[in-house]
mmCIF file of C-alpha atoms and ligand atoms in Angstrom:
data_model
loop_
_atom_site.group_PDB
_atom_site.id
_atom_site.type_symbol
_atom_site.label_atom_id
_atom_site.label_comp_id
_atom_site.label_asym_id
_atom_site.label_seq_id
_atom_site.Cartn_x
_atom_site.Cartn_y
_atom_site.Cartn_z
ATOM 1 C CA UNK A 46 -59.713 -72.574 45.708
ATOM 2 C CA UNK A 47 -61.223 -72.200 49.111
ATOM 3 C CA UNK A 48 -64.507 -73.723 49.928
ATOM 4 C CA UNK A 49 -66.305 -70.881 51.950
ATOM 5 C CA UNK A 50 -69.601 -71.439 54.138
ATOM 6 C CA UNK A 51 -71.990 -69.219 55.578
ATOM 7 C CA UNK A 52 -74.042 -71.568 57.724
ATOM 8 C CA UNK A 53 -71.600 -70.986 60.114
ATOM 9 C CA UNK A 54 -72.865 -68.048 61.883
ATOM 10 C CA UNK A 55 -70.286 -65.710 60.745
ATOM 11 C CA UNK A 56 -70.991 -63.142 57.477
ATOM 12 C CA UNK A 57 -68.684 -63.197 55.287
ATOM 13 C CA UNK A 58 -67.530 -60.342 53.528
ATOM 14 C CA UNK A 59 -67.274 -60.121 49.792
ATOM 15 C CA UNK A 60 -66.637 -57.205 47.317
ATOM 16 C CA UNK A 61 -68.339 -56.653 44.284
ATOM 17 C CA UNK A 62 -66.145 -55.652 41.317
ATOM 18 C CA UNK A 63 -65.962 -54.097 39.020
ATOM 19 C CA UNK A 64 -62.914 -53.337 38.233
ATOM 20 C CA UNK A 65 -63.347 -49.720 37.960
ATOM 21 C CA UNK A 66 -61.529 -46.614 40.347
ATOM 22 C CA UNK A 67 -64.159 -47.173 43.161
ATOM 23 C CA UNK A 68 -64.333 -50.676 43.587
ATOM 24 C CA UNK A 69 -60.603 -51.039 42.962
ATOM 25 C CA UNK A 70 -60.135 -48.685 45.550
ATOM 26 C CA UNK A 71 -62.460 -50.374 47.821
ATOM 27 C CA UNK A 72 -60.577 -53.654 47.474
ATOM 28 C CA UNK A 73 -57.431 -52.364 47.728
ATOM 29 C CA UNK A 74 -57.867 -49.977 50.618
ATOM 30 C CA UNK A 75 -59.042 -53.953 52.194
ATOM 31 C CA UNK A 76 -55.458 -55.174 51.189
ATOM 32 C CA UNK A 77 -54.213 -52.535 53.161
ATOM 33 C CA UNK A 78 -56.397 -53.387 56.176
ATOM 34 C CA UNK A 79 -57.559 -49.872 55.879
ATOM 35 C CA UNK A 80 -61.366 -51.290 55.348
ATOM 36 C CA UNK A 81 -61.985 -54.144 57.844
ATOM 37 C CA UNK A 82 -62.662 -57.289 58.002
ATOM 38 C CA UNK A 83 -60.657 -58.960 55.209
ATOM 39 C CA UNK A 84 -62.847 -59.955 52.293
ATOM 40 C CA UNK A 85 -63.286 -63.434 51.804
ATOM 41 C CA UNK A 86 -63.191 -62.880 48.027
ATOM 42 C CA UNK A 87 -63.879 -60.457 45.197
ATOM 43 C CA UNK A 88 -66.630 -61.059 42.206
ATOM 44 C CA UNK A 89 -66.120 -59.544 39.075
ATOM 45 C CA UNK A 90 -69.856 -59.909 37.045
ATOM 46 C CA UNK A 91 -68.192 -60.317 32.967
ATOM 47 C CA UNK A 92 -69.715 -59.384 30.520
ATOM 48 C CA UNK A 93 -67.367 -59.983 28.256
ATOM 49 C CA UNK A 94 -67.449 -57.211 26.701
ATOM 50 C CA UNK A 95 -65.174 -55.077 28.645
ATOM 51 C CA UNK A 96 -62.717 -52.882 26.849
ATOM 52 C CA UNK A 97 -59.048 -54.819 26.862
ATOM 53 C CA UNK A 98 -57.581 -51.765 29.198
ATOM 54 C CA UNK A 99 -60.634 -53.406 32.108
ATOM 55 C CA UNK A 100 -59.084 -57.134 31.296
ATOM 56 C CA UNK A 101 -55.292 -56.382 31.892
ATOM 57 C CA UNK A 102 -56.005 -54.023 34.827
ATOM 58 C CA UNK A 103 -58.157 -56.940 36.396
ATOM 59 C CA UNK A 104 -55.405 -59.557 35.947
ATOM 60 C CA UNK A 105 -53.135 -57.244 37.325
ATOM 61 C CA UNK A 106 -55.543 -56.595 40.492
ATOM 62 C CA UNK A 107 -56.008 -60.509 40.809
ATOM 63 C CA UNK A 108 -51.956 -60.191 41.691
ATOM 64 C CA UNK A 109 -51.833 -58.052 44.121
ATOM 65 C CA UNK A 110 -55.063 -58.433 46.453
ATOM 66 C CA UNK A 111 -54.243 -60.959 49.477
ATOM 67 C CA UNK A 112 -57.677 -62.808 48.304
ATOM 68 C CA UNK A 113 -59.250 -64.712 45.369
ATOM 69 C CA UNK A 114 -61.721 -62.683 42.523
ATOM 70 C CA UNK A 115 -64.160 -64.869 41.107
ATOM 71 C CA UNK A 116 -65.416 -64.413 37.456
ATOM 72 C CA UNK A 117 -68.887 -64.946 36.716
ATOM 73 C CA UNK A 118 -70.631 -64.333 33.473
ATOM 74 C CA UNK A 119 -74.169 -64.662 32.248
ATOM 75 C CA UNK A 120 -72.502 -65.177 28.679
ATOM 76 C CA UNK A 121 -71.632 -62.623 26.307
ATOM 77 C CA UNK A 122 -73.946 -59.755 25.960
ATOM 78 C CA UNK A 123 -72.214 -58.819 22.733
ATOM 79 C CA UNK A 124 -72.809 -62.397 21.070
ATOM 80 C CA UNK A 125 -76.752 -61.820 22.393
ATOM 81 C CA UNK A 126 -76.950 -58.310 20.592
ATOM 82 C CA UNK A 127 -76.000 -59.678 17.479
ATOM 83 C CA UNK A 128 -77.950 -62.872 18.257
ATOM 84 C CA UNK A 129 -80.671 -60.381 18.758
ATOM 85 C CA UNK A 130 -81.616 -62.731 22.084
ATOM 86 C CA UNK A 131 -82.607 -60.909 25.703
ATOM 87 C CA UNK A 132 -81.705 -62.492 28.823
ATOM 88 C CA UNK A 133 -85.206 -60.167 30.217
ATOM 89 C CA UNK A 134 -87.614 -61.951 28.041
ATOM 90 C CA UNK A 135 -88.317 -58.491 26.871
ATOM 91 C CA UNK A 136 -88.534 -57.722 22.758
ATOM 92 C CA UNK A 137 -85.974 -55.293 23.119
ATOM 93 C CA UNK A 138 -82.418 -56.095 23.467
ATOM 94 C CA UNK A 139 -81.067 -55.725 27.025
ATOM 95 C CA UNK A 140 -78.994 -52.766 27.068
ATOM 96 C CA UNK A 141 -80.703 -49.336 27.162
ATOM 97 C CA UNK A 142 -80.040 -47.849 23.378
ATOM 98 C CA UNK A 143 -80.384 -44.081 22.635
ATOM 99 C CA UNK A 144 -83.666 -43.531 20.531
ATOM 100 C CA UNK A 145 -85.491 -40.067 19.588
ATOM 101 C CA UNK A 146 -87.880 -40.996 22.361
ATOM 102 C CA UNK A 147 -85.022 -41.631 25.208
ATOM 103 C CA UNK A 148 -83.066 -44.320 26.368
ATOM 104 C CA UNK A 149 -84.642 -48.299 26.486
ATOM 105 C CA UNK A 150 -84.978 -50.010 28.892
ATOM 106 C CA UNK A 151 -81.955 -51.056 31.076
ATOM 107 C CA UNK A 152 -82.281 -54.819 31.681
ATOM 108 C CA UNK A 153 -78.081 -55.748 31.142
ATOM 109 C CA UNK A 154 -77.312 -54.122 34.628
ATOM 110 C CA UNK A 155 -80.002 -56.707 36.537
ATOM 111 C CA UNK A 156 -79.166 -59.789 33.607
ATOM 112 C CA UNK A 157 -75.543 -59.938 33.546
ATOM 113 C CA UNK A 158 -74.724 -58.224 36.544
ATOM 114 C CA UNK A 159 -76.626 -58.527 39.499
ATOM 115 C CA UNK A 160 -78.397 -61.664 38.712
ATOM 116 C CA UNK A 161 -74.677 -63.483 38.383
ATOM 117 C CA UNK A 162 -73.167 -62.154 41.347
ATOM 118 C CA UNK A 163 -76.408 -63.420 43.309
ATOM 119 C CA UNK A 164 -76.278 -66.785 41.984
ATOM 120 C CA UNK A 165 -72.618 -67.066 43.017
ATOM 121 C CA UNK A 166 -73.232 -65.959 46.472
ATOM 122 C CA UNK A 167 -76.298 -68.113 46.970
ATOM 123 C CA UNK A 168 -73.743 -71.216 45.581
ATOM 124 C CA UNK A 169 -71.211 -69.774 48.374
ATOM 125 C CA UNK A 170 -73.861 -70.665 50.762
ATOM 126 C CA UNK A 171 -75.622 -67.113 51.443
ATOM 127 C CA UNK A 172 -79.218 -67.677 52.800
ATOM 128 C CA UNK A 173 -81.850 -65.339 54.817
ATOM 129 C CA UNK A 174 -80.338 -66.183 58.085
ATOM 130 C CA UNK A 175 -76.956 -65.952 57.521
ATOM 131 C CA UNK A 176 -76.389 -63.043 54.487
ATOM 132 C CA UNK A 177 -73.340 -61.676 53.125
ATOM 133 C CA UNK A 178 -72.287 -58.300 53.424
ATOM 134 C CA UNK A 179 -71.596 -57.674 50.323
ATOM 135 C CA UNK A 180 -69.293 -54.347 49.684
ATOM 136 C CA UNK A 181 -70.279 -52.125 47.146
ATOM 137 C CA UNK A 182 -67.729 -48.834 45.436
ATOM 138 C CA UNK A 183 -70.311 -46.242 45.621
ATOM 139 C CA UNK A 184 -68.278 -43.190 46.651
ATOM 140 C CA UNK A 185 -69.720 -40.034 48.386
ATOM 141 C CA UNK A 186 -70.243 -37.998 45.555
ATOM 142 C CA UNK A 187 -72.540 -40.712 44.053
ATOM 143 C CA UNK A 188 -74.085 -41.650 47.304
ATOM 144 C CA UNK A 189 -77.849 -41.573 45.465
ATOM 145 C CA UNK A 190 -77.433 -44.142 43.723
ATOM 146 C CA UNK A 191 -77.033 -46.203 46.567
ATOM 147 C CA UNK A 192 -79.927 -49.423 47.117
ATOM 148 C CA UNK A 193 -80.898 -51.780 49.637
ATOM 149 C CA UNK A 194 -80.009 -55.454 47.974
ATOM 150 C CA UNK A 195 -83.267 -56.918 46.043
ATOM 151 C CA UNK A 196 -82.684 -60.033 48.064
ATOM 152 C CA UNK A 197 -82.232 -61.127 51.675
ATOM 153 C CA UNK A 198 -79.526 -63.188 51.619
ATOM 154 C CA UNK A 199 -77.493 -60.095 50.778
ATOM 155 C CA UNK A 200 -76.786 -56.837 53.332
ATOM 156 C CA UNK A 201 -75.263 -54.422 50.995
ATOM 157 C CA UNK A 202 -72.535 -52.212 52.834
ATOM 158 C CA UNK A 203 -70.485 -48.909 51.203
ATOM 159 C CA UNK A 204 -67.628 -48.750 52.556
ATOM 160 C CA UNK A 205 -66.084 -45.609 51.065
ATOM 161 C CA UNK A 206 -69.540 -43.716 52.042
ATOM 162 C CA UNK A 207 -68.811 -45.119 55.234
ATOM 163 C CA UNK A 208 -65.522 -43.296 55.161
ATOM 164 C CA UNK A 209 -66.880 -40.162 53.351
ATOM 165 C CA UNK A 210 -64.198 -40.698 50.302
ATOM 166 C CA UNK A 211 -65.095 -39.349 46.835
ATOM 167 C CA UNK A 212 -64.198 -40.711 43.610
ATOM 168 C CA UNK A 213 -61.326 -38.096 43.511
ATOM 169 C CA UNK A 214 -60.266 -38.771 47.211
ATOM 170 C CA UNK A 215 -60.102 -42.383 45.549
ATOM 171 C CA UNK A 216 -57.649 -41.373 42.815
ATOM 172 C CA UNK A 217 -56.116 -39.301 45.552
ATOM 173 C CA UNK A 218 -55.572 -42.452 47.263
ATOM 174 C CA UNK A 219 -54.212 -44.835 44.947
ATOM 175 C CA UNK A 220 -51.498 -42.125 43.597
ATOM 176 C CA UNK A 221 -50.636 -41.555 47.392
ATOM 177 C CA UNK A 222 -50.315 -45.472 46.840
ATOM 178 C CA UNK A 223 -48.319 -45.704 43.659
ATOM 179 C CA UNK A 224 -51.182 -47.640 42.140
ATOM 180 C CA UNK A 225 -52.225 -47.007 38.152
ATOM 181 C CA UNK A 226 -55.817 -45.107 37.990
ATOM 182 C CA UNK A 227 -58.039 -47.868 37.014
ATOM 183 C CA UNK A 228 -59.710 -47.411 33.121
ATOM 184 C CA UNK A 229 -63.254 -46.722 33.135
ATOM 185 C CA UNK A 230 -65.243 -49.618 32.822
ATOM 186 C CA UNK A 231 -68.267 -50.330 31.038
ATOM 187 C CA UNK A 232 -68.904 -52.337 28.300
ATOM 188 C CA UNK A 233 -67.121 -51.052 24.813
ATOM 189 C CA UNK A 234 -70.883 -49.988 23.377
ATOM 190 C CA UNK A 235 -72.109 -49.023 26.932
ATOM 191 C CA UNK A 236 -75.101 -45.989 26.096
ATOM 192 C CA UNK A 237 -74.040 -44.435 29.198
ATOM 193 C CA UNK A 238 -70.680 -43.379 28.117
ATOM 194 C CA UNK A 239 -69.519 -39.375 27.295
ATOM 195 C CA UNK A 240 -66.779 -38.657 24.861
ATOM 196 C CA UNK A 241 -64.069 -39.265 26.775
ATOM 197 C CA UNK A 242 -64.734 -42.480 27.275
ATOM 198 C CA UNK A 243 -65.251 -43.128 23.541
ATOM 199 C CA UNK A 244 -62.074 -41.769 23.034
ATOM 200 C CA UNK A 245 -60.230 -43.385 25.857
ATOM 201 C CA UNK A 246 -60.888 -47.169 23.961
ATOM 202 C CA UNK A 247 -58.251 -48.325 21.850
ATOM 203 C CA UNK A 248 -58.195 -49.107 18.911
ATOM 204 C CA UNK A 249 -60.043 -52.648 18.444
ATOM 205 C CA UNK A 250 -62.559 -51.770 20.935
ATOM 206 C CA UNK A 251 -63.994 -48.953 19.219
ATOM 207 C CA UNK A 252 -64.239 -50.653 16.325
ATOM 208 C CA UNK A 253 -66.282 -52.936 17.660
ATOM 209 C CA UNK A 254 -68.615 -50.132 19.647
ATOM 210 C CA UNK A 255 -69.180 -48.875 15.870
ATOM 211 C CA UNK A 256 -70.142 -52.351 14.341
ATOM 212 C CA UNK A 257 -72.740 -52.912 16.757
ATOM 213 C CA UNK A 258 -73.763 -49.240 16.793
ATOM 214 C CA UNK A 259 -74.300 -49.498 13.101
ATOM 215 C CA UNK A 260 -75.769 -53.334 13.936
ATOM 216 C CA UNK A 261 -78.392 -51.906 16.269
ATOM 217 C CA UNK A 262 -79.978 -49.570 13.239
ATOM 218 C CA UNK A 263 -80.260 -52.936 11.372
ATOM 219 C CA UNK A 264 -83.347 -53.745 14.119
ATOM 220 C CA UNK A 265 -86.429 -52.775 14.082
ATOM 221 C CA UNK A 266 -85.547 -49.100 15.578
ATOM 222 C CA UNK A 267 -83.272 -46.031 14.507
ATOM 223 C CA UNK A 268 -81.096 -46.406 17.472
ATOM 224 C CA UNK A 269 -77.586 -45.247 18.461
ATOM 225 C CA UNK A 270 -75.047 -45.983 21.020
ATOM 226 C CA UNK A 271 -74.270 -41.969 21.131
ATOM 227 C CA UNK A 272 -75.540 -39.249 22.655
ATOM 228 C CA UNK A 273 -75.559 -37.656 19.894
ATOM 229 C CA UNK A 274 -78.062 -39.772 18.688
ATOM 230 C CA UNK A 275 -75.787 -40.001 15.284
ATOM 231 C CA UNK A 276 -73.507 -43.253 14.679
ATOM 232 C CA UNK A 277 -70.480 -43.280 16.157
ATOM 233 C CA UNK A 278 -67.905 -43.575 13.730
ATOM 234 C CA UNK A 279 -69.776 -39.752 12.601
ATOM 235 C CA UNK A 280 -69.647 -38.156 16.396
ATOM 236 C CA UNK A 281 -66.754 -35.311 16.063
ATOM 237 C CA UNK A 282 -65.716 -37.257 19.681
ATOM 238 C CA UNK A 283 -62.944 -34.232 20.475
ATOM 239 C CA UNK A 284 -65.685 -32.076 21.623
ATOM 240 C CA UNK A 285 -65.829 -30.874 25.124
ATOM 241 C CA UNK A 286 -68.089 -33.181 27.236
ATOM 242 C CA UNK A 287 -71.210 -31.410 27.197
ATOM 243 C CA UNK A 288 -73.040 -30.846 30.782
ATOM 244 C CA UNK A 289 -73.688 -33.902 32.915
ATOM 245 C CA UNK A 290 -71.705 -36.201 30.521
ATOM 246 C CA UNK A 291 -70.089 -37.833 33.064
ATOM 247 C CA UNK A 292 -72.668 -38.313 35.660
ATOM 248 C CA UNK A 293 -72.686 -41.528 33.144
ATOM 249 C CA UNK A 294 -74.537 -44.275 35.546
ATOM 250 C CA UNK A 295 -77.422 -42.114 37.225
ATOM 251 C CA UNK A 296 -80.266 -43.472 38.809
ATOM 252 C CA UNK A 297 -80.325 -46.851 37.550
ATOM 253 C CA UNK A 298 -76.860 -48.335 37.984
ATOM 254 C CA UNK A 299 -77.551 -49.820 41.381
ATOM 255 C CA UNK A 300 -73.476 -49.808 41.793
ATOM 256 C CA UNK A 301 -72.767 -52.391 39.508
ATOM 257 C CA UNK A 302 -71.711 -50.963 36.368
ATOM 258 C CA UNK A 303 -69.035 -48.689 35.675
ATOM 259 C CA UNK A 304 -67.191 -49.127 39.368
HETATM 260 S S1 SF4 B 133 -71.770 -51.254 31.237
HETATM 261 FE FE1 SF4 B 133 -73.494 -50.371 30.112
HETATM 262 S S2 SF4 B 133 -73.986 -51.899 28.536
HETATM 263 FE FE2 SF4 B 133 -72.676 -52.917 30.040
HETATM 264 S S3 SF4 B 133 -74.068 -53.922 31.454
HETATM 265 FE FE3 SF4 B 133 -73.611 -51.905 32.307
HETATM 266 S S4 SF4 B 133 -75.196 -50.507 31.530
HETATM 267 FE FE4 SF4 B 133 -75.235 -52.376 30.300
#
């Protein structure tokens, strides 16, 4: 593996991934030298709780880009639901569960996400005088959910606002490209997802979205990873996607999940 510095004077560019249509896009559009510079590297924030169709497309990505993805993981946010332990420090688990009252609170996002990928660049040598631009897929038709970066060792930069693309143009792109359409990706019990997305997990991984679904009610609150509000395995999930289903990650995503 290559030892990269930043106290060198130069920024490095790196590419937060995650593996879904925009980011993929984003890093392959940089293969193609159709996004300049060349990244230095990719980082893929795990979960590990992806669905399997996330894990096989990554492996495929990691052999075709021209430079290295790094995995880095804040351990397994499924083992910590079960465990019942948050990363936060809050009570409540991490990820934002559907209650009669609303969502939770979203702390999985900032704990297994963001906080990784920052440690990793600060061990890559990123520091206040010298930060990274670091790439982020937010696409034009999601341009609000664009943020500054929490910390300033970091210059976030959108590259396919830059270029005005949409997630469609994106697709657009990578069939004009003869590259497979990336699966959605989120984590298998992911709140935010609409019923296509429940549908398109096979068969193992929606198995396990309904044992912790049914876990969660175990807790101290009725809770549900549905909609619905009604556990999963119940949801008649053939039903059109009802309005603003898929405007999944709104406000709160801070591009990091579901790209
Ligand atoms: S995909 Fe969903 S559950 Fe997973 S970290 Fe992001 S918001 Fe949380």
């Amino acid at each position: 593996m290559p030892v990269f510095n930043c106290a060198k004077g130069l920024t490095m560019n790196i590419i937060s991934l995650g593996a879904g249509v925009q980011s993929s896009t984003m890093a392959l559009m940089a293969a193609h030298g159709e996004i300049t510079p060349m990244p230095e590297c990719a980082i893929f924030a795990d979960t590990q709780a992806e669905p399997h169709a996330t894990y096989d497309y990554l492996k495929w990505l990691e052999t075709i880009l021209p430079f290295p993805i790094y995995k880095v993981t804040a351990g397994s946010l499924l083992d910590n639901i079960y465990a019942n332990k948050t990363l936060s420090g809050h009570e409540y688990q991490d990820v934002p569960w559907r209650t009669q009252g609303g969502m939770g609170k979203r702390q999985c996002t900032t704990q297994y996400k963001i906080l990784p990928l920052y440690r990793k660049l600060r061990e890559m040598g990123a520091n206040h005088k010298d930060p990274i631009d670091f790439w982020i897929g937010i696409s034009a038709d999601e341009a609000d959910r664009m943020k500054p970066a929490r910390v300033k060792y970091v210059k976030n930069r959108w590259p396919l606002l830059e270029k005005n693309l949409t997630r469609l143009h994106c697709l657009e792109w990578l069939t004009k490209n003869n590259y497979a359409h990336p699966p959605k990706s989120s984590c298998v019990f992911c709140p935010y997802k609409g019923n296509a997305e429940w549908r398109a997990l096979d068969a193992e991984d929606f198995a396990v979205a309904v044992k912790v679904d049914n876990f969660i009610r175990t807790l101290s609150v009725e809770q549900f990873v549905h909609r619905d509000l009604k556990p999963l395995q119940d949801v008649d999930l053939r039903s059109a996607e009802q309005a603003g289903q898929m405007a999944m990650f709104g406000e709160e995503c801070e591009g990091m999940c579901g790209l």
